[in-house]
Coordinates of C-alpha atoms and ligand atoms in Angstrom, one line a residue:
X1 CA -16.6 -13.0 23.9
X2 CA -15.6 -11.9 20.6
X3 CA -12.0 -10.7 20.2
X4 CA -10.7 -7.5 18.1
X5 CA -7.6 -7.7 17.3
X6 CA -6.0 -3.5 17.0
X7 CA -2.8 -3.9 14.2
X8 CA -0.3 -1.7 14.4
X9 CA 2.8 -1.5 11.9
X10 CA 5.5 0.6 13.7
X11 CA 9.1 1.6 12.4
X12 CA 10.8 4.2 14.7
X13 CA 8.0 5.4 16.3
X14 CA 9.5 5.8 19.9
X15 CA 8.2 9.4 20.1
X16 CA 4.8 8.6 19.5
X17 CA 3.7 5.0 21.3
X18 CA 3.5 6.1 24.5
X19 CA 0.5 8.9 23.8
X20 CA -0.5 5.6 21.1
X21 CA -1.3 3.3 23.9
X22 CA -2.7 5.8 26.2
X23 CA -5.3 6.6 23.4
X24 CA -6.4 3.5 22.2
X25 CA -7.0 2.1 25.7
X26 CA -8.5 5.4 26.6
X27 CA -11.0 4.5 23.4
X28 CA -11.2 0.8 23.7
X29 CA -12.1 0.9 28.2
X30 CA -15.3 2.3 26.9
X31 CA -16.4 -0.5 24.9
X32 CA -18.0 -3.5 27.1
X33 CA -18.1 -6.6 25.6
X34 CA -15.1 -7.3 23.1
X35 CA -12.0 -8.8 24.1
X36 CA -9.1 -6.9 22.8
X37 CA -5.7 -7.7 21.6
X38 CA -3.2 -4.9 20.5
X39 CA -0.9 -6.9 18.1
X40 CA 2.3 -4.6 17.3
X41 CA 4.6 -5.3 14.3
X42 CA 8.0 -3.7 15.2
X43 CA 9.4 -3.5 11.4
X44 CA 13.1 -3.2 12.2
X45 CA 13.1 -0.3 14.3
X46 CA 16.3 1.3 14.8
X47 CA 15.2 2.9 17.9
X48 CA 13.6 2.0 21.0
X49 CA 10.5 0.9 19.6
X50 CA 10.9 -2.6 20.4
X51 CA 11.6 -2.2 24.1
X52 CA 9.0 0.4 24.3
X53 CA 6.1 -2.7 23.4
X54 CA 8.4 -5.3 25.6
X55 CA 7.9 -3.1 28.3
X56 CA 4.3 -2.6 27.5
X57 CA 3.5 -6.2 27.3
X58 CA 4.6 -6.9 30.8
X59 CA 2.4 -4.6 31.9
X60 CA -1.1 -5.0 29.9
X61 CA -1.0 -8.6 28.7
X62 CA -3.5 -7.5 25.6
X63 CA -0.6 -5.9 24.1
X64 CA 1.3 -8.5 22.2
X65 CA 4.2 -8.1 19.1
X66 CA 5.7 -9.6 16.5
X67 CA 9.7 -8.1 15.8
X68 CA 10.4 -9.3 12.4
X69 CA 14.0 -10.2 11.2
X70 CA 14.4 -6.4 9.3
X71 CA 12.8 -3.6 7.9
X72 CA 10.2 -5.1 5.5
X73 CA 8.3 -2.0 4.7
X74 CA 4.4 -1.3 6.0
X75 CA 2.6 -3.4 3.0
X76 CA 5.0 -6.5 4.5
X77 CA 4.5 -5.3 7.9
X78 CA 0.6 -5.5 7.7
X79 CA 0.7 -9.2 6.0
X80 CA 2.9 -10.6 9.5
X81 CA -0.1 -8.6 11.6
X82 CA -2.5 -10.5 9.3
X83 CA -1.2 -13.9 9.4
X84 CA -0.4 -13.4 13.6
X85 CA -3.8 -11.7 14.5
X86 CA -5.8 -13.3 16.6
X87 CA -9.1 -11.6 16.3
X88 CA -12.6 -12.3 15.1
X89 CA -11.8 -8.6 13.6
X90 CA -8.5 -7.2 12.9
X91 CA -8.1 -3.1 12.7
X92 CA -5.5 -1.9 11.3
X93 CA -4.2 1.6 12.2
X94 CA -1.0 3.7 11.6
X95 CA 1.2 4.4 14.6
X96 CA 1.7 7.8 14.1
X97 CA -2.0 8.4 15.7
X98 CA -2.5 9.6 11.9
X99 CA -5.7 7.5 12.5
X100 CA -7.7 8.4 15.2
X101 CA -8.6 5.5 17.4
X102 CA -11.5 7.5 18.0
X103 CA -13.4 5.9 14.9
X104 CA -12.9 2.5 16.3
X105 CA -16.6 2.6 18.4
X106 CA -18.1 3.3 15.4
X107 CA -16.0 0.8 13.0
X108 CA -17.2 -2.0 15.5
X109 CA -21.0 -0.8 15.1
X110 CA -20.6 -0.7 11.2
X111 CA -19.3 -4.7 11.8
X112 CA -22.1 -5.8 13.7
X113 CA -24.4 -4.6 11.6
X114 CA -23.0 -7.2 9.1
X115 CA -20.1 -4.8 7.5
X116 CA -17.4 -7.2 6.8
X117 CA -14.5 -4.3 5.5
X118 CA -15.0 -0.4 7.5
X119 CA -12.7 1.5 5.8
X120 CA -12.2 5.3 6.7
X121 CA -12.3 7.7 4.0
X122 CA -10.0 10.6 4.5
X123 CA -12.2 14.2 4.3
X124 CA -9.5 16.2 4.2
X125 CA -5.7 15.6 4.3
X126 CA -4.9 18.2 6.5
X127 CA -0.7 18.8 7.3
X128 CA -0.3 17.5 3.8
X129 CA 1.5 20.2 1.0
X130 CA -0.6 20.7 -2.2
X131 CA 2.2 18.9 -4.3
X132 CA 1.4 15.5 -2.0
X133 CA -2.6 15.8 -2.9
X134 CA -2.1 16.5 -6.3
X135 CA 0.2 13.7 -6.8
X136 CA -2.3 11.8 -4.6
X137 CA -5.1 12.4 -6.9
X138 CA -3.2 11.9 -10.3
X139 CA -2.4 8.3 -9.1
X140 CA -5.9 7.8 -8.1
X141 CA -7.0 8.8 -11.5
X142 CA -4.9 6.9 -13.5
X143 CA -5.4 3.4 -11.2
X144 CA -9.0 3.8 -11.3
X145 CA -8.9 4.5 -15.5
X146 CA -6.4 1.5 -15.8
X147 CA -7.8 -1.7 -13.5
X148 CA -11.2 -3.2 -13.7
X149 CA -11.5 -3.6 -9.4
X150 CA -13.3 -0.3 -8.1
X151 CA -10.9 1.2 -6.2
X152 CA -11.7 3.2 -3.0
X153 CA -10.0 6.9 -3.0
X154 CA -8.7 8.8 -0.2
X155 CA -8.8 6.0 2.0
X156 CA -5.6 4.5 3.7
X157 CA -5.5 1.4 5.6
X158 CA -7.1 2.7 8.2
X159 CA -10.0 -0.2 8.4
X160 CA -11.6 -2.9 10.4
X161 CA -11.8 -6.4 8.1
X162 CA -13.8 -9.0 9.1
X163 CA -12.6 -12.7 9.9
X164 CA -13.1 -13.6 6.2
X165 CA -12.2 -10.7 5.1
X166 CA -8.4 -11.4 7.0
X167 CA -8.3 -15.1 5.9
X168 CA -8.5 -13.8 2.3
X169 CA -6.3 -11.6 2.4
X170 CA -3.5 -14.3 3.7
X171 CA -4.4 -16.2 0.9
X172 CA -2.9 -13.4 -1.1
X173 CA 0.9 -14.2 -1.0
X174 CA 2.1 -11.6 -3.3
X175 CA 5.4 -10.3 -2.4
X176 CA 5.5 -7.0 -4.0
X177 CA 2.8 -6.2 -2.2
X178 CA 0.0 -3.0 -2.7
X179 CA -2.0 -3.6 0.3
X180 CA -4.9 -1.0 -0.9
X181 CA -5.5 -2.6 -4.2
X182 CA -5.6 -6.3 -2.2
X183 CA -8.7 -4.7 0.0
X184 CA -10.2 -3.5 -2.8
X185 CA -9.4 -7.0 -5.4
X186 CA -11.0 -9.5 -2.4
X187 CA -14.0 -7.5 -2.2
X188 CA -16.8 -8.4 0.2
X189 CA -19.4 -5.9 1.9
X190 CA -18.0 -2.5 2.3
X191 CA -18.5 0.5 4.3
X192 CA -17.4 3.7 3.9
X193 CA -16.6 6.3 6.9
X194 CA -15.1 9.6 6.9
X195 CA -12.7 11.3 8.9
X196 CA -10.3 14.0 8.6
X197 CA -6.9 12.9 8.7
X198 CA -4.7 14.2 12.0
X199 CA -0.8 15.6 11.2
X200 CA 1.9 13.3 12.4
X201 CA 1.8 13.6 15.9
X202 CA 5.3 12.9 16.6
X203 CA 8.1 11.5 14.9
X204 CA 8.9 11.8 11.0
X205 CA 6.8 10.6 8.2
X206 CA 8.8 7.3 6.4
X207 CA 7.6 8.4 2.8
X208 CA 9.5 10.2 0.7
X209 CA 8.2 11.3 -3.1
X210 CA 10.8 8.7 -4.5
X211 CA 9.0 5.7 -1.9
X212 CA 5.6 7.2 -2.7
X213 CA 6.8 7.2 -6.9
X214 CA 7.9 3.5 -6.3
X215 CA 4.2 2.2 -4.4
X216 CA 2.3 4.5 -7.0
X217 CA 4.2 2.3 -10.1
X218 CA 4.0 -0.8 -7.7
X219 CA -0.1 -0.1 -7.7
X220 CA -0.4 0.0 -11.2
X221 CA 1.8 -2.7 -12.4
X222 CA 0.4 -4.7 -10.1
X223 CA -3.2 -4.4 -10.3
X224 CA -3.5 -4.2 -14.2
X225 CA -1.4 -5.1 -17.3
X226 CA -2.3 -1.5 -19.3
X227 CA 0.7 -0.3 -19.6
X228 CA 1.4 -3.6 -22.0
X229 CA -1.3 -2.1 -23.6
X230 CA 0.1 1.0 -23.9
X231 CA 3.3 0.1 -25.8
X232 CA 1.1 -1.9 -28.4
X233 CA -0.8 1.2 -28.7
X234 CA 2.1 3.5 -29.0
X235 CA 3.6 1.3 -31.2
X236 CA 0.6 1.1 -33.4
X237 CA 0.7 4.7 -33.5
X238 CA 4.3 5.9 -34.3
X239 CA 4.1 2.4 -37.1
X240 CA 1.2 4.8 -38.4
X241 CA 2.7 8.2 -38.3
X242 CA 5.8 6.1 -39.9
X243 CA 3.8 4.9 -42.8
X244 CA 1.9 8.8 -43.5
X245 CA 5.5 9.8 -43.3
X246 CA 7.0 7.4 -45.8
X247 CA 4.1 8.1 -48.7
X248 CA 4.6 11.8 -48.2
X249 CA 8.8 11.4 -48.5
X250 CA 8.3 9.1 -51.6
X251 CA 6.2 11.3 -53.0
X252 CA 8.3 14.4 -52.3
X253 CA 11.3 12.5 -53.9
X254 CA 9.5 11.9 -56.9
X255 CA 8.4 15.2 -57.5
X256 CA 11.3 17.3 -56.1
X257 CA 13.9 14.6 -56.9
X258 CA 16.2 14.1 -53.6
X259 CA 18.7 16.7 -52.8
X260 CA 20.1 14.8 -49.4
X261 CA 19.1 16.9 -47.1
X262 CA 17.2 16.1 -44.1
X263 CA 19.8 15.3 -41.1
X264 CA 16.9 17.4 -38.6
X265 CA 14.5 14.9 -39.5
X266 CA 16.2 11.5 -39.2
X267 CA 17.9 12.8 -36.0
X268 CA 14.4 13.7 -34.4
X269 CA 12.8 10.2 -35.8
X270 CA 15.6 8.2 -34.7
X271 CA 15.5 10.0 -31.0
X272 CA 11.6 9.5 -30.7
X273 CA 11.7 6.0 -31.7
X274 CA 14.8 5.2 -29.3
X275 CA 12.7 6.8 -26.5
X276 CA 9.6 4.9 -27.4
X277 CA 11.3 1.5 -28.0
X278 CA 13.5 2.0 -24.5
X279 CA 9.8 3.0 -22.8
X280 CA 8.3 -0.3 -23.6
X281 CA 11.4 -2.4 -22.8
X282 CA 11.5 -0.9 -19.6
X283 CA 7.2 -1.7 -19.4
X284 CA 8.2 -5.1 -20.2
X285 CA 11.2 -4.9 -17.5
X286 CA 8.7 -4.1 -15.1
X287 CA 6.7 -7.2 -15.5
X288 CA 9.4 -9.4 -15.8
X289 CA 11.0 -8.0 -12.8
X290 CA 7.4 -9.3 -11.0
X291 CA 7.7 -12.2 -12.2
X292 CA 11.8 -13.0 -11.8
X293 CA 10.7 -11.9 -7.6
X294 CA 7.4 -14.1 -7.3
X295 CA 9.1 -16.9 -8.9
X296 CA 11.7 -17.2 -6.1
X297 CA 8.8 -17.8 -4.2
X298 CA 10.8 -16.6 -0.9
X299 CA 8.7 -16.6 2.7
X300 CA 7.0 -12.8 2.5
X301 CA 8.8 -11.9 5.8
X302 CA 10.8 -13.5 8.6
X303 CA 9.8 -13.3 12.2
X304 CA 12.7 -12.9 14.8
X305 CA 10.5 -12.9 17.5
X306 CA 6.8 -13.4 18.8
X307 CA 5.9 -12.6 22.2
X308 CA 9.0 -12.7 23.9
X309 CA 9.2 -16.1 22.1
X310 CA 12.1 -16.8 19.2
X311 CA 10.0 -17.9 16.4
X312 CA 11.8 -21.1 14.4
X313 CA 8.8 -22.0 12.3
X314 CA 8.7 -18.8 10.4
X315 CA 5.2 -19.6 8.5
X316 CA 3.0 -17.6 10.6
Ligands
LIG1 N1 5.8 1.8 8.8 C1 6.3 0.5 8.8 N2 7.4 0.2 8.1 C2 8.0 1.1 7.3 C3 7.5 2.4 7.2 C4 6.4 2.7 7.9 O1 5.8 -0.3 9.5 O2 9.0 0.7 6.6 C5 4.6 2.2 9.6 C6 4.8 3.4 10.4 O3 5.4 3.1 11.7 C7 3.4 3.9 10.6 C8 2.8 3.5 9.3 O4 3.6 2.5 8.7 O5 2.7 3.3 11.7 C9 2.7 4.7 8.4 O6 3.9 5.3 8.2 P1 4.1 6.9 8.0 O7 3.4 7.6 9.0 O8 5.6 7.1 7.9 O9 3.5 7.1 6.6 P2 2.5 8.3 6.2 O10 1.4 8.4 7.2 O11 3.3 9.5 6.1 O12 1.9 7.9 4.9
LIG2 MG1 1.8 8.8 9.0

């Protein structure tokens, strides 16, 4: 029988796991002939997330969890569900019921018809303020100007990834990880669904505009080198602006002589070229910051604990 593995990345999410499991068992008891394995990653909870899935496991023995050492974030999160899964097919699905596991019948049809990567496209965002689309669709914009991967829009991580698909993805060690752009970079045979996206349905949303900043930056730094590019080209451009500049001052000197004025001018060039030089340092910064944290080359997570199990050998 072949076995689905249902991966869910949870961080204080007490509130909702109880009406969690009662759906996804609702949804998954009408579907004969997969074995199923809900793998939960408690990321550090706070709460009583943790004791919640304990107590789950000892009563449904397809719920099984990983409890990492800390809060590693949900791109980290999703790696340990990866690297633990089981499955011939791993689905990956918020906790927040964000999701619903309503698609999943049809995210296992798309799969046997040879889909290796179902990934839901979100219709509409609904419970979401305008500010949070717009931003949404600026970053969209400017990732999909910037890289050369296509990169699929409105769609979260909502998805069902083939066997491959999963063993490529753990080839991917990164530890500044953008999970989205890593769907998208390993490729494979896609398939697109839509579905409109559920409010929270408990609990607090994690993200805040200065998390959501930090993962937009994170997506394009680490997907494509363009904004390198970028301060070349600005560079280029003030060095030209410069050079106009410099004919038209010695030409103004030679006609009109050179009566010492001009503290406006060398104030505002001096400023712009201090806020373009400090720009591309902080470009470079960015890169080098990348680099400085890969080359450490530290484990992408620690485990504390895997089914009821202390885990010692913390390589997956
Ligand atoms: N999550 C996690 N670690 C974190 C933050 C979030 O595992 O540090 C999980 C969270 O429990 C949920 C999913 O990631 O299952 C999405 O989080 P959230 O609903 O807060 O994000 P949003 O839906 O608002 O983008
Ligand atoms: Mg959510």
């Amino acid at each position: 029988m072949k076995k689905v593995t249902v991966l869910i990345p949870a961080y204080n999410e007490e509130e909702v796991l109880g009406s969690l499991y009662k759906r996804l068992t609702l949804v998954v008891s009408a579907i004969a002939g997969y074995e199923f394995e809900f793998l939960l990653i408690n990321d550090g909870s706070e709460d009583r997330t943790l004791e919640m899935v304990k107590e789950m496991r000892r009563k449904d023995k397809r719920v099984s969890f990983i409890n990492l050492a800390r809060n590693f974030g949900k791109e980290t999160a999703m790696a340990a569900g990866l690297d633990y899964a089981r499955g011939d097919a791993v689905i990956i699905i918020d906790a927040d019921l964000q999701d619903p596991p309503e698609l999943i019948p049809e995210m296992i049809r798309f799969w046997e018809e040879g889909f290796d990567d179902v990934y839901a496209k979100r219709r509409s965002r609904s419970g979401e303020t305008w500010l949070k689309k717009w931003t949404a669709n600026l970053f969209y914009k400017v990732l999909k100007k910037t890289t050369t991967i296509p990169i699929q829009e409105d769609t979260g991580d909502f998805r069902l990834l083939d066997r491959r698909v999963v063993d490529a993805l753990k080839k991917l060690r990164e530890s500044q990880r953008f999970t989205k752009g890593l769907f998208s970079w390993v490729g494979f045979n896609k398939k697109e669904i839509l579905f409109d996206r559920d409010p929270r349905a408990a609990g607090k949303t994690k993200w805040n505009y200065f998390k959501l900043g930090h993962l937009a930056v994170e997506g394009v730094i680490s997907f494509t080198t363009a904004p390198l590019r970028l301060a070349s080209y600005l560079g280029l451009v003030v060095s030209m602006l410069a050079f106009v500049y410099m004919i038209w001052i010695i030409f103004k000197t030679l006609l009109y002589g050179d009566p010492v004025a001009g503290y406006p001018s060398i104030m505002t060039v001096i400023l712009f070229l201090g806020g373009i030089q400090l720009l591309s340092l902080g470009i470079i910064g960015e890169y080098l910051g990348r680099i400085f944290n890969e080359t450490k080359n530290r484990p992408l997570y620690l485990v504390d604990e895997y089914n009821d199990e202390k885990v010692r050998d913390f390589n997956g």
